[in-house]
Amino acid sequence: MAEAAMKKPEAAEAQDLTDGFHLIIDALKLNGLTTIYGVPGIPITDFGRMAQAEGIRVLSFRHEQNAGYAAAIAGFLTKKPGICLTVSAPGFLNGLTALAHATTNCFPMILISGSSEREIVDLQQGDYEEMDQLAIAKPLCKAAYRILHAQDIGIGVARAIRAAVSGRPGGVYLDLPAKLFGQVMDAEKGRRSLVKVIDAAPAQIPAPASVKRALDVLKSAKKPLIILGKGAAYAQADDAIKTFVEKSGVPFLPMSMAKGLLPDTHEQCASAARSFVLPEADVVVLLGARLNWLLSQGKGKTWGAASAKAWGRQKFVQVDISPTEADSNVRIDAPVVGDLGSCVAALLKEIGPSFPKPPAEWLAAVAERKAKNVAKMAETLAKNPSPMSFQSALAVVRDIVRANPDAMLVNEGANALDFTRSIVDMAKPRRRIDVGTWGIMGIGMGYCVAAAVVTGQQVIAIEGDSAFGFSGMETETICRYGLPVCIVVMNNNGVYRGDEKNASGGADPSPLVFVKDARYEKMMEAFGGVGVHVRTPDELRRAMEEAIRTRRPTLVNAVIDEGGGTESGRITNLNPTAAKKA
Ligand code: ADP
Ligand code: TPW
Ligand code: MG
């Protein structure tokens, strides 16, 4: 782009004009949205350049999906919508998976996409990258808007921000046709048309009666349990949540991205006794967690019921910002609707000093089960098999994370995910980010970039070798921006395991296995980062410590026993079974 184009149009100097490009940039900056994750191209190339020139951090990715995942998790970490910027049609579609992911996970995000000429698109006359993007985005996000006129940019951006962060957060699509960018208007009028959003996510105070009802239900419990979900992590009400859990004395179970809200080593943490407390509990308090598949829909054997569809005996208290979440799967005896911070504050106000602690027998039973399982795990972790097992490698990661409690932990894969979640303790809130509600593969490198950019902290990514492959090209992005990311590829030669054979006896490998002994570390070396190939826990420890000491982009290719994993990790049961095996 010519130098001159970086400035406002020449005529603008004389007449003080502005244009669509600058109004969008100004609208974002006015609302504190100063980072964009995207991929350039028609019609947003100049927009990206100008945004960078105007002080916005513009991070370019190698694929829009990864930029989108970065924006989604930036939304989770900051409570502000993460911004993803894409080109029309194919770029938009590449970003759309991430927008849907953000919506499903209740993360605030705005996908801003350039689009082609409306009049040509609408008559289907075959424009460059023609697609009715607004219509396609609508069912996959919380709200979708299009801005046609420069004077509407202020309002359009404000609407997108409010839709993303208010109530239950989610993904918003903002469609910007190519023609909008060049539209010119009087600069002063333009300035006045911009909107600084006031109180984008207003506090939602729960009804006092609902708070009282919740505490009455909790008081009646003989075996209470608190489940912390990522909605509680998102709320950034860490102190209030900790105080509530500790005052109540109730054992708690963190969902994976709520790990660290209270330390996993907290004496009330019941993670190591999960399969005991879920069926045994009689009252369960859900704080920002849905009774979806991750909690067996609140019913079935997991909850001590006789059959898969039957309800257990539990009573549920559910604290959630969404008024329609309650009763989605089983009866909720005490719904408390509001933002988590306000709800927990209200619960704390009511709870008083004389609130009864849970019966000692319950606490003792949980503690006993915990101790038994922890001892069993310690035995496994102490082994040093060759090749490394997931457990012997993750024992190292556990130590490194313990020594670096502020580091961000990104995690995806199947066995690589499940073992990490159960072995690696988190000490602080919002340090663990993972596959989320869909169990999606591919979030890895996008999350690494955003985590490093948003927090400035060291990032450690524990990646299945398959999982890593979905976004592996972004190692270049990590090197380009010099981010302190240490990726550990748990290399077991395939999806779930690497020892499977082609059942037909043919020459093709099984659909689940990859090239044997692939040297993933060379990908990082290709872009100037550090690559290390490790076969033992000691080598892994040294490589990770060095990565953290130097803060250099590092990929550690950790050779793991290719027969050590199980199908789908912990969720083997979700695979349909054939009457006749292949
Ligand atoms: P997890 O996967 O950790 O169990 P879910 O994503 O299933 O968590 O549930 C998160 C829940 O948190 C959603 O129902 C969402 O409406 C809720 N939530 C999100 N933000 C807030 C908030 N600020 N206050 C209260 N609830 C929230
Ligand atoms: C977008 C299905 C779930 S887990 C997984 C796949 C392909 C990879 C497991 O292998 P990996 O881990 O990462 O090597 P490990 O340790 O067990 O060997 N496409 C998307 N999302 C999902 N969840 C899948 C496919 C899947
Ligand atoms: Mg694998």
XYZ file of C-alpha atoms and ligand atoms in Angstrom:
636
model
C 0.000 0.000 0.000
C 1.236 3.475 -0.809
C 2.393 5.626 2.105
C -0.345 8.140 1.370
C -3.052 5.575 1.883
C -1.966 5.176 5.509
C -3.142 8.704 6.104
C -6.692 9.899 5.754
C -7.682 10.750 2.152
C -5.920 13.827 0.841
C -9.138 15.755 0.594
C -9.768 14.800 4.191
C -6.950 17.046 5.358
C -8.606 20.088 3.841
C -12.242 19.269 4.578
C -11.560 17.203 7.694
C -13.132 14.017 6.456
C -12.860 10.518 7.796
C -13.719 7.139 6.293
C -14.982 3.676 7.134
C -11.507 2.300 7.767
C -10.733 4.897 10.420
C -14.164 4.912 11.989
C -13.972 1.163 12.625
C -10.492 1.532 14.101
C -11.617 4.458 16.257
C -14.735 2.592 17.399
C -12.669 -0.409 18.497
C -10.067 1.716 20.266
C -12.714 3.804 21.991
C -13.973 0.568 23.535
C -10.584 -0.699 24.581
C -10.422 -3.366 21.876
C -6.784 -3.058 20.939
C -5.839 -6.516 19.684
C -6.966 -8.134 16.430
C -6.324 -11.780 15.501
C -6.728 -12.442 11.783
C -5.559 -13.232 8.277
C -5.217 -10.448 5.645
C -6.641 -10.263 2.117
C -9.367 -8.503 0.099
C -11.131 -6.426 1.407
C -9.444 -6.058 4.790
C -5.730 -5.810 3.951
C -5.503 -2.029 4.257
C -7.724 -2.116 7.316
C -5.200 -4.337 9.075
C -2.307 -2.091 8.065
C -4.099 1.042 9.200
C -5.176 -0.563 12.466
C -1.550 -1.427 13.155
C -0.500 2.109 12.208
C -3.080 3.471 14.665
C -1.723 1.435 17.575
C -3.896 -1.668 17.492
C -1.924 -4.910 17.871
C -2.679 -6.850 14.697
C -1.595 -10.491 14.933
C -1.564 -12.337 11.624
C -2.095 -16.083 11.584
C -1.599 -18.781 8.964
C -5.219 -19.951 9.108
C -8.346 -18.084 10.231
C -9.555 -20.885 12.467
C -6.503 -20.452 14.686
C -6.951 -16.675 14.731
C -10.563 -17.301 15.727
C -9.633 -19.630 18.560
C -7.158 -17.019 19.758
C -9.905 -14.381 19.771
C -12.310 -16.734 21.557
C -9.926 -17.519 24.396
C -8.831 -13.888 24.644
C -12.521 -13.195 25.319
C -12.579 -15.801 28.074
C -9.432 -14.451 29.695
C -10.279 -10.750 29.530
C -14.120 -10.548 29.679
C -13.884 -8.337 26.587
C -14.820 -9.631 23.155
C -11.829 -11.117 21.343
C -11.665 -9.741 17.803
C -11.057 -12.002 14.807
C -10.687 -10.440 11.359
C -11.217 -12.448 8.185
C -11.613 -11.997 4.440
C -14.844 -12.867 2.670
C -16.309 -16.332 1.960
C -13.488 -18.876 2.538
C -11.744 -16.794 5.202
C -15.072 -16.134 6.862
C -15.945 -19.832 6.823
C -12.553 -20.737 8.251
C -13.199 -18.348 11.119
C -16.753 -19.505 11.634
C -15.849 -22.737 13.450
C -14.141 -20.623 16.079
C -17.156 -18.314 16.333
C -19.438 -21.289 16.912
C -16.925 -22.644 19.427
C -16.947 -19.319 21.292
C -20.747 -19.342 21.401
C -20.898 -22.952 22.615
C -18.365 -22.210 25.342
C -19.955 -18.880 26.366
C -16.848 -16.862 25.426
C -17.319 -13.303 24.124
C -15.902 -12.891 20.639
C -16.596 -10.797 17.554
C -15.815 -12.198 14.134
C -15.402 -9.204 11.855
C -15.401 -10.265 8.247
C -15.127 -8.338 5.045
C -17.746 -9.314 2.491
C -18.388 -8.787 -1.193
C -20.727 -6.424 -3.071
C -24.210 -6.757 -1.605
C -26.063 -6.127 -4.852
C -24.019 -8.776 -6.662
C -24.153 -11.281 -3.827
C -27.902 -10.870 -3.416
C -28.538 -11.439 -7.127
C -26.034 -14.300 -7.073
C -24.172 -12.822 -10.010
C -20.865 -14.393 -9.156
C -18.837 -11.780 -7.298
C -15.295 -12.405 -6.061
C -15.727 -14.621 -2.993
C -19.483 -14.331 -3.163
C -21.391 -15.558 -0.133
C -24.343 -14.468 1.969
C -22.200 -14.507 5.098
C -24.704 -12.889 7.454
C -27.300 -15.584 6.810
C -24.738 -18.340 7.272
C -23.354 -16.913 10.512
C -26.728 -16.307 12.164
C -27.548 -19.791 13.455
C -24.013 -20.292 14.725
C -23.662 -17.262 16.945
C -25.449 -15.191 19.525
C -26.068 -12.228 17.204
C -25.134 -11.181 13.681
C -25.092 -7.649 12.291
C -24.152 -5.920 9.051
C -23.091 -2.303 8.731
C -23.846 -0.641 5.396
C -23.153 3.028 6.118
C -20.174 4.742 7.697
C -22.428 6.729 10.031
C -23.668 3.426 11.539
C -20.229 2.087 12.442
C -20.322 3.463 15.986
C -23.697 1.915 16.723
C -22.878 -1.321 14.913
C -19.706 -1.903 16.893
C -21.483 -1.003 20.146
C -24.254 -3.507 19.419
C -21.708 -6.203 18.669
C -19.845 -5.560 21.931
C -22.999 -5.609 24.059
C -24.286 -8.756 22.405
C -20.980 -10.539 22.973
C -20.455 -9.771 26.664
C -23.853 -9.126 28.258
C -25.901 -11.931 29.779
C -24.481 -15.289 28.729
C -21.423 -14.330 26.673
C -21.014 -15.647 23.146
C -19.889 -15.117 19.592
C -21.092 -12.212 17.458
C -20.710 -11.830 13.730
C -20.108 -8.370 12.231
C -20.370 -8.177 8.455
C -18.495 -5.333 6.793
C -19.031 -5.100 3.015
C -16.005 -3.916 1.045
C -17.699 -0.659 0.082
C -18.084 0.422 3.709
C -14.361 0.838 4.282
C -13.911 3.554 1.695
C -17.038 5.536 2.524
C -16.185 9.094 3.479
C -17.946 11.360 5.949
C -17.315 14.553 7.877
C -14.741 13.817 10.570
C -16.529 15.652 13.367
C -19.853 13.967 12.586
C -17.957 10.688 12.455
C -16.450 11.284 15.885
C -19.835 12.071 17.326
C -21.333 8.904 15.822
C -18.999 6.672 17.808
C -20.299 4.997 20.957
C -18.290 4.199 24.052
C -20.298 1.348 25.493
C -21.234 2.067 29.101
C -21.445 -0.955 31.392
C -21.377 -3.533 28.597
C -22.098 -6.458 30.923
C -24.231 -4.987 33.692
C -24.352 -6.785 37.028
C -27.354 -9.080 37.226
C -28.413 -9.298 40.840
C -30.206 -12.514 41.837
C -33.630 -12.387 43.436
C -33.249 -12.522 47.246
C -35.833 -15.324 47.508
C -33.801 -17.484 45.119
C -30.691 -16.979 47.239
C -32.531 -17.950 50.412
C -34.008 -21.021 48.716
C -30.558 -22.103 47.558
C -29.103 -21.865 51.053
C -32.083 -23.726 52.529
C -31.502 -26.579 50.095
C -27.783 -26.586 50.862
C -28.463 -26.523 54.605
C -30.581 -29.666 54.313
C -27.674 -31.619 52.768
C -25.967 -34.567 54.385
C -23.511 -34.982 51.501
C -23.157 -31.646 49.724
C -20.902 -30.978 46.753
C -19.991 -27.801 44.857
C -19.121 -28.019 41.162
C -17.164 -25.109 39.717
C -17.466 -24.532 35.962
C -15.724 -22.281 33.495
C -18.539 -19.732 33.911
C -17.210 -19.268 37.458
C -13.672 -18.891 36.131
C -14.886 -16.399 33.524
C -16.671 -14.264 36.131
C -13.399 -13.222 37.804
C -15.045 -13.372 41.223
C -12.185 -15.472 42.567
C -12.057 -14.178 46.137
C -15.806 -14.401 46.682
C -15.925 -17.936 45.288
C -13.028 -19.065 47.469
C -14.618 -17.496 50.558
C -17.965 -19.124 49.809
C -16.455 -22.568 49.305
C -14.350 -22.290 52.440
C -17.129 -20.844 54.615
C -19.498 -23.589 53.539
C -16.850 -26.272 54.093
C -18.367 -28.216 51.175
C -16.110 -30.422 49.015
C -15.695 -28.976 45.532
C -15.054 -30.416 42.105
C -13.612 -28.129 39.428
C -14.503 -28.683 35.782
C -11.347 -28.642 33.686
C -11.152 -24.898 32.979
C -12.223 -24.074 36.535
C -9.177 -25.856 37.911
C -7.150 -23.428 39.987
C -10.106 -21.229 41.041
C -9.191 -22.813 44.336
C -5.923 -24.727 44.217
C -6.246 -28.364 43.197
C -4.243 -29.136 46.333
C -6.914 -27.493 48.550
C -8.127 -29.872 51.235
C -11.744 -29.459 50.089
C -10.872 -30.355 46.477
C -12.577 -33.637 45.600
C -11.123 -34.148 42.099
C -9.314 -37.306 43.111
C -12.602 -38.723 44.405
C -14.778 -37.668 41.453
C -16.328 -41.047 40.747
C -17.189 -41.336 44.449
C -18.674 -37.901 45.131
C -20.925 -37.639 42.056
C -23.102 -40.677 42.819
C -22.921 -40.153 46.590
C -23.745 -36.444 46.857
C -27.271 -35.489 47.895
C -27.122 -31.754 47.154
C -25.026 -30.356 44.332
C -24.352 -26.654 43.867
C -23.433 -25.802 40.281
C -21.514 -22.548 39.990
C -21.245 -21.599 36.285
C -21.323 -25.203 35.068
C -23.903 -26.816 32.803
C -25.290 -30.314 33.265
C -24.203 -31.249 29.732
C -22.400 -34.390 28.557
C -19.354 -33.488 30.617
C -21.502 -34.131 33.698
C -23.494 -36.984 32.146
C -26.516 -34.663 31.809
C -26.973 -34.855 35.571
C -28.312 -38.401 35.415
C -27.461 -42.048 34.905
C -24.890 -44.264 36.580
C -22.416 -41.383 37.073
C -24.950 -39.931 39.474
C -25.815 -43.204 41.154
C -29.061 -43.783 39.223
C -30.163 -47.280 38.258
C -30.038 -46.772 34.478
C -28.616 -44.408 31.876
C -31.666 -42.130 31.603
C -32.783 -42.289 35.218
C -32.223 -39.411 37.636
C -30.104 -39.831 40.733
C -31.317 -38.711 44.149
C -29.504 -35.396 44.061
C -31.040 -32.018 44.601
C -29.443 -29.306 42.503
C -28.742 -25.644 43.135
C -27.697 -23.960 39.900
C -26.125 -20.517 39.785
C -26.015 -19.251 36.217
C -26.443 -16.076 34.227
C -28.760 -17.758 31.763
C -32.356 -17.963 32.996
C -33.121 -20.874 30.680
C -30.252 -23.112 31.754
C -32.095 -24.535 34.776
C -34.156 -27.700 34.136
C -32.391 -28.328 30.846
C -31.676 -31.935 31.822
C -32.961 -32.646 35.313
C -35.017 -30.691 37.829
C -33.143 -27.800 39.417
C -34.465 -27.396 42.945
C -32.983 -23.952 43.478
C -32.050 -21.913 40.423
C -30.178 -18.691 41.158
C -30.060 -16.448 38.128
C -27.545 -13.651 37.912
C -23.908 -12.971 37.241
C -21.728 -15.229 39.309
C -20.002 -12.460 41.221
C -23.307 -10.944 42.335
C -24.820 -14.349 43.118
C -21.911 -15.543 45.237
C -21.794 -12.183 47.008
C -25.509 -12.565 47.797
C -24.992 -16.137 49.018
C -22.121 -14.983 51.217
C -24.207 -12.203 52.699
C -26.941 -14.668 53.659
C -24.769 -17.534 54.764
C -23.752 -16.028 58.123
C -21.250 -17.397 60.623
C -23.542 -20.126 61.961
C -24.067 -21.936 58.651
C -23.737 -25.652 59.423
C -20.635 -27.400 58.125
C -21.217 -30.639 56.192
C -21.450 -33.752 58.403
C -18.029 -35.039 59.431
C -18.782 -38.552 58.092
C -19.173 -37.155 54.580
C -15.949 -35.191 54.721
C -14.126 -38.194 56.129
C -15.497 -40.500 53.424
C -14.391 -38.081 50.688
C -10.968 -37.669 52.291
C -10.510 -41.404 52.575
C -11.383 -42.035 48.923
C -9.128 -39.172 47.886
C -6.169 -40.508 49.840
C -6.618 -43.964 48.336
C -6.724 -42.664 44.757
C -3.848 -40.245 45.280
C -1.691 -43.070 46.634
C -2.582 -45.254 43.653
C -1.686 -42.447 41.247
C 1.589 -41.731 43.080
C 2.625 -45.315 42.472
C 2.018 -44.992 38.726
C 3.753 -41.622 38.553
C 6.855 -42.982 40.292
C 7.444 -45.587 37.583
C 10.003 -44.873 34.904
C 9.198 -47.104 31.953
C 10.885 -46.963 28.583
C 9.468 -45.654 26.320
C 7.910 -42.995 28.553
C 4.290 -43.440 29.582
C 1.845 -40.528 29.581
C 2.098 -40.654 33.362
C 5.887 -40.594 33.664
C 6.076 -37.672 31.236
C 3.271 -35.794 32.948
C 4.862 -36.235 36.363
C 7.551 -33.909 35.003
C 4.993 -31.458 33.618
C 3.249 -31.466 37.002
C 6.484 -30.431 38.746
C 7.221 -27.732 36.187
C 3.705 -26.277 36.426
C 3.905 -26.380 40.229
C 7.155 -24.403 40.053
C 5.589 -21.893 37.618
C 2.088 -21.267 38.995
C 1.490 -18.234 36.786
C 2.251 -20.102 33.563
C -0.671 -20.703 31.217
C -1.400 -24.336 30.436
C -2.941 -25.136 27.048
C -4.121 -28.717 26.642
C -5.668 -30.805 23.873
C -5.709 -34.391 22.645
C -7.513 -37.439 23.995
C -5.183 -39.332 26.345
C -2.875 -36.331 26.292
C -5.831 -34.269 27.558
C -7.296 -36.643 30.108
C -4.034 -37.607 31.759
C -2.885 -33.983 31.927
C -6.163 -32.850 33.460
C -5.950 -35.411 36.223
C -2.192 -35.316 36.871
C -1.241 -31.649 36.523
C -2.523 -29.556 39.439
C -3.416 -25.926 38.894
C -2.793 -23.392 41.631
C -4.350 -20.216 40.240
C -7.546 -19.252 38.370
C -7.802 -19.161 34.556
C -4.373 -20.707 33.954
C -5.741 -23.844 32.294
C -7.395 -23.531 28.862
C -8.413 -26.545 26.852
C -10.741 -28.226 24.358
C -13.858 -26.964 26.146
C -17.465 -27.951 25.668
C -17.058 -29.638 22.290
C -13.830 -31.456 23.062
C -12.544 -29.736 19.962
C -9.126 -30.473 18.454
C -7.257 -27.541 16.935
C -7.470 -24.893 19.660
C -3.831 -25.447 20.615
C -1.660 -22.915 18.837
C -4.344 -20.212 18.636
C -4.777 -20.487 22.408
C -0.994 -20.360 22.869
C -0.710 -17.106 20.932
C -3.608 -15.420 22.728
C -2.544 -16.681 26.156
C 0.955 -15.295 25.662
C -0.281 -12.001 24.229
C -3.024 -11.406 26.798
C -1.170 -12.467 29.948
C 2.491 -11.944 29.065
C 3.157 -15.170 30.960
C 5.002 -18.284 29.921
C 2.725 -20.685 28.036
C 3.057 -24.465 28.285
C 1.050 -26.480 25.760
C 0.554 -30.195 26.305
C -0.541 -31.502 22.932
C -1.493 -34.888 21.564
C 0.397 -35.443 18.308
C -2.896 -35.530 16.412
C -4.232 -32.479 18.218
C -1.060 -30.531 17.465
C -1.415 -31.263 13.761
C -4.639 -29.268 13.526
C -2.861 -25.965 14.153
C 0.831 -26.861 13.898
C 1.599 -24.319 11.174
C 1.090 -21.561 13.731
C 4.496 -22.468 15.150
C 5.624 -19.929 12.564
C 3.294 -17.340 14.130
C 4.679 -18.129 17.592
C 8.247 -17.684 16.298
C 7.371 -14.559 14.310
C 6.067 -12.785 17.403
C 8.751 -14.330 19.624
C 6.229 -15.644 22.140
C 7.271 -17.542 25.294
C 5.539 -20.772 24.315
C 6.806 -24.250 25.174
C 4.895 -26.912 23.253
C 5.212 -30.502 24.392
C 3.959 -32.939 21.752
C 3.020 -36.203 23.453
C 4.066 -38.294 20.506
C 2.442 -41.730 20.549
C 2.389 -41.972 16.743
C -1.305 -41.425 16.313
C -4.840 -40.772 17.385
C -5.273 -42.462 20.796
C -2.377 -44.861 20.088
C 0.080 -45.650 17.350
C 0.171 -49.410 17.247
C -2.995 -50.148 15.342
C -2.954 -52.265 12.181
C -4.979 -51.996 8.978
C -7.658 -54.648 9.507
C -7.694 -55.485 5.775
C -3.995 -56.304 5.857
C -3.487 -53.742 3.055
C -0.540 -51.370 2.661
C -2.292 -48.252 3.977
C -1.759 -47.628 7.669
C -4.768 -47.729 10.026
C -6.840 -44.518 9.887
C -5.606 -43.748 13.395
C -1.856 -43.907 12.971
C 0.728 -41.449 11.668
C 4.272 -41.593 10.354
C 6.328 -43.420 12.995
C 8.744 -41.340 15.030
C 7.769 -38.090 13.312
C 10.198 -35.290 14.186
C 7.762 -32.506 15.091
C 10.531 -30.517 16.766
C 11.965 -29.715 13.351
C 8.873 -27.645 12.588
C 9.882 -25.230 15.317
C 13.499 -25.226 14.135
C 12.317 -24.384 10.630
C 11.116 -20.997 11.892
C 14.025 -20.211 14.176
C 12.642 -21.639 17.399
C 14.111 -24.392 19.540
C 13.332 -28.038 18.845
C 14.154 -30.855 21.264
C 13.606 -34.589 20.873
C 13.252 -36.319 24.244
C 12.892 -39.936 25.286
C 13.162 -39.777 29.087
C 11.593 -37.751 31.896
C 14.998 -36.229 32.687
C 15.418 -35.007 29.119
C 11.871 -33.650 29.147
C 12.493 -31.805 32.411
C 15.694 -30.237 31.108
C 14.076 -29.150 27.844
C 11.097 -27.555 29.581
C 13.218 -25.810 32.185
C 15.439 -24.393 29.471
C 12.421 -23.199 27.466
C 11.016 -21.425 30.507
C 14.374 -19.946 31.464
C 14.969 -18.503 27.989
C 11.314 -17.796 27.110
C 12.170 -18.892 23.573
C 9.579 -20.588 21.354
C 10.264 -24.276 21.936
C 8.790 -27.540 20.741
C 9.613 -30.625 22.771
C 8.843 -33.817 20.896
C 8.256 -36.297 23.716
C 8.322 -39.930 22.618
C 5.507 -41.759 24.420
C 4.730 -45.478 24.426
C 2.552 -45.907 21.336
C 0.473 -48.546 23.068
C -0.176 -46.567 26.255
C -3.400 -44.793 25.299
C -7.009 -45.895 25.220
C -9.643 -45.232 22.558
C -10.966 -41.671 23.011
C -9.154 -41.382 26.368
C -11.746 -41.368 29.166
C -14.774 -41.227 26.901
C -14.531 -44.588 25.154
C -18.175 -45.164 26.076
C -19.343 -42.416 23.687
C -18.285 -44.462 20.640
C -21.184 -46.284 19.014
C -20.605 -50.019 19.067
C -21.047 -52.217 16.031
C -22.767 -55.564 16.380
C -20.183 -56.919 13.968
C -16.534 -55.886 14.459
C -14.401 -55.048 11.425
P -17.994 -26.293 32.241
O -17.711 -26.836 30.866
O -16.787 -25.783 32.928
O -18.818 -27.229 33.037
P -20.038 -24.754 30.981
O -19.464 -24.081 29.800
O -20.820 -25.983 30.747
O -18.889 -24.979 32.056
O -20.988 -23.759 31.744
C -20.683 -22.427 31.897
C -21.936 -21.754 32.395
O -21.561 -20.533 33.004
C -22.935 -21.416 31.302
O -24.194 -21.981 31.585
C -23.004 -19.898 31.323
O -24.316 -19.391 31.120
C -22.525 -19.571 32.701
N -21.885 -18.268 32.823
C -21.030 -17.679 31.965
N -20.631 -16.499 32.439
C -21.260 -16.332 33.625
C -21.268 -15.302 34.614
N -20.542 -14.197 34.477
N -22.043 -15.474 35.687
C -22.790 -16.597 35.839
N -22.821 -17.590 34.949
C -22.061 -17.463 33.863
C -12.182 -30.772 15.272
C -11.958 -36.225 17.122
C -10.865 -36.476 19.395
S -9.364 -36.653 20.121
C -8.547 -36.696 18.654
C -9.436 -36.576 17.602
C -9.018 -36.585 16.175
C -7.052 -36.828 18.602
C -6.483 -37.745 19.645
O -5.153 -38.023 19.360
P -3.972 -37.207 20.027
O -4.115 -37.633 21.561
O -4.238 -35.760 19.959
O -2.718 -37.671 19.435
P -3.712 -39.044 22.218
O -2.837 -38.654 23.341
O -4.946 -39.725 22.683
O -2.980 -39.867 21.184
N -11.866 -33.182 14.897
C -12.124 -32.183 15.760
N -12.333 -32.420 17.048
C -12.311 -33.683 17.504
N -12.560 -33.872 18.796
C -12.018 -34.776 16.645
C -11.803 -34.456 15.331
C -10.785 -36.435 18.034
Mg -1.530 -39.248 19.919
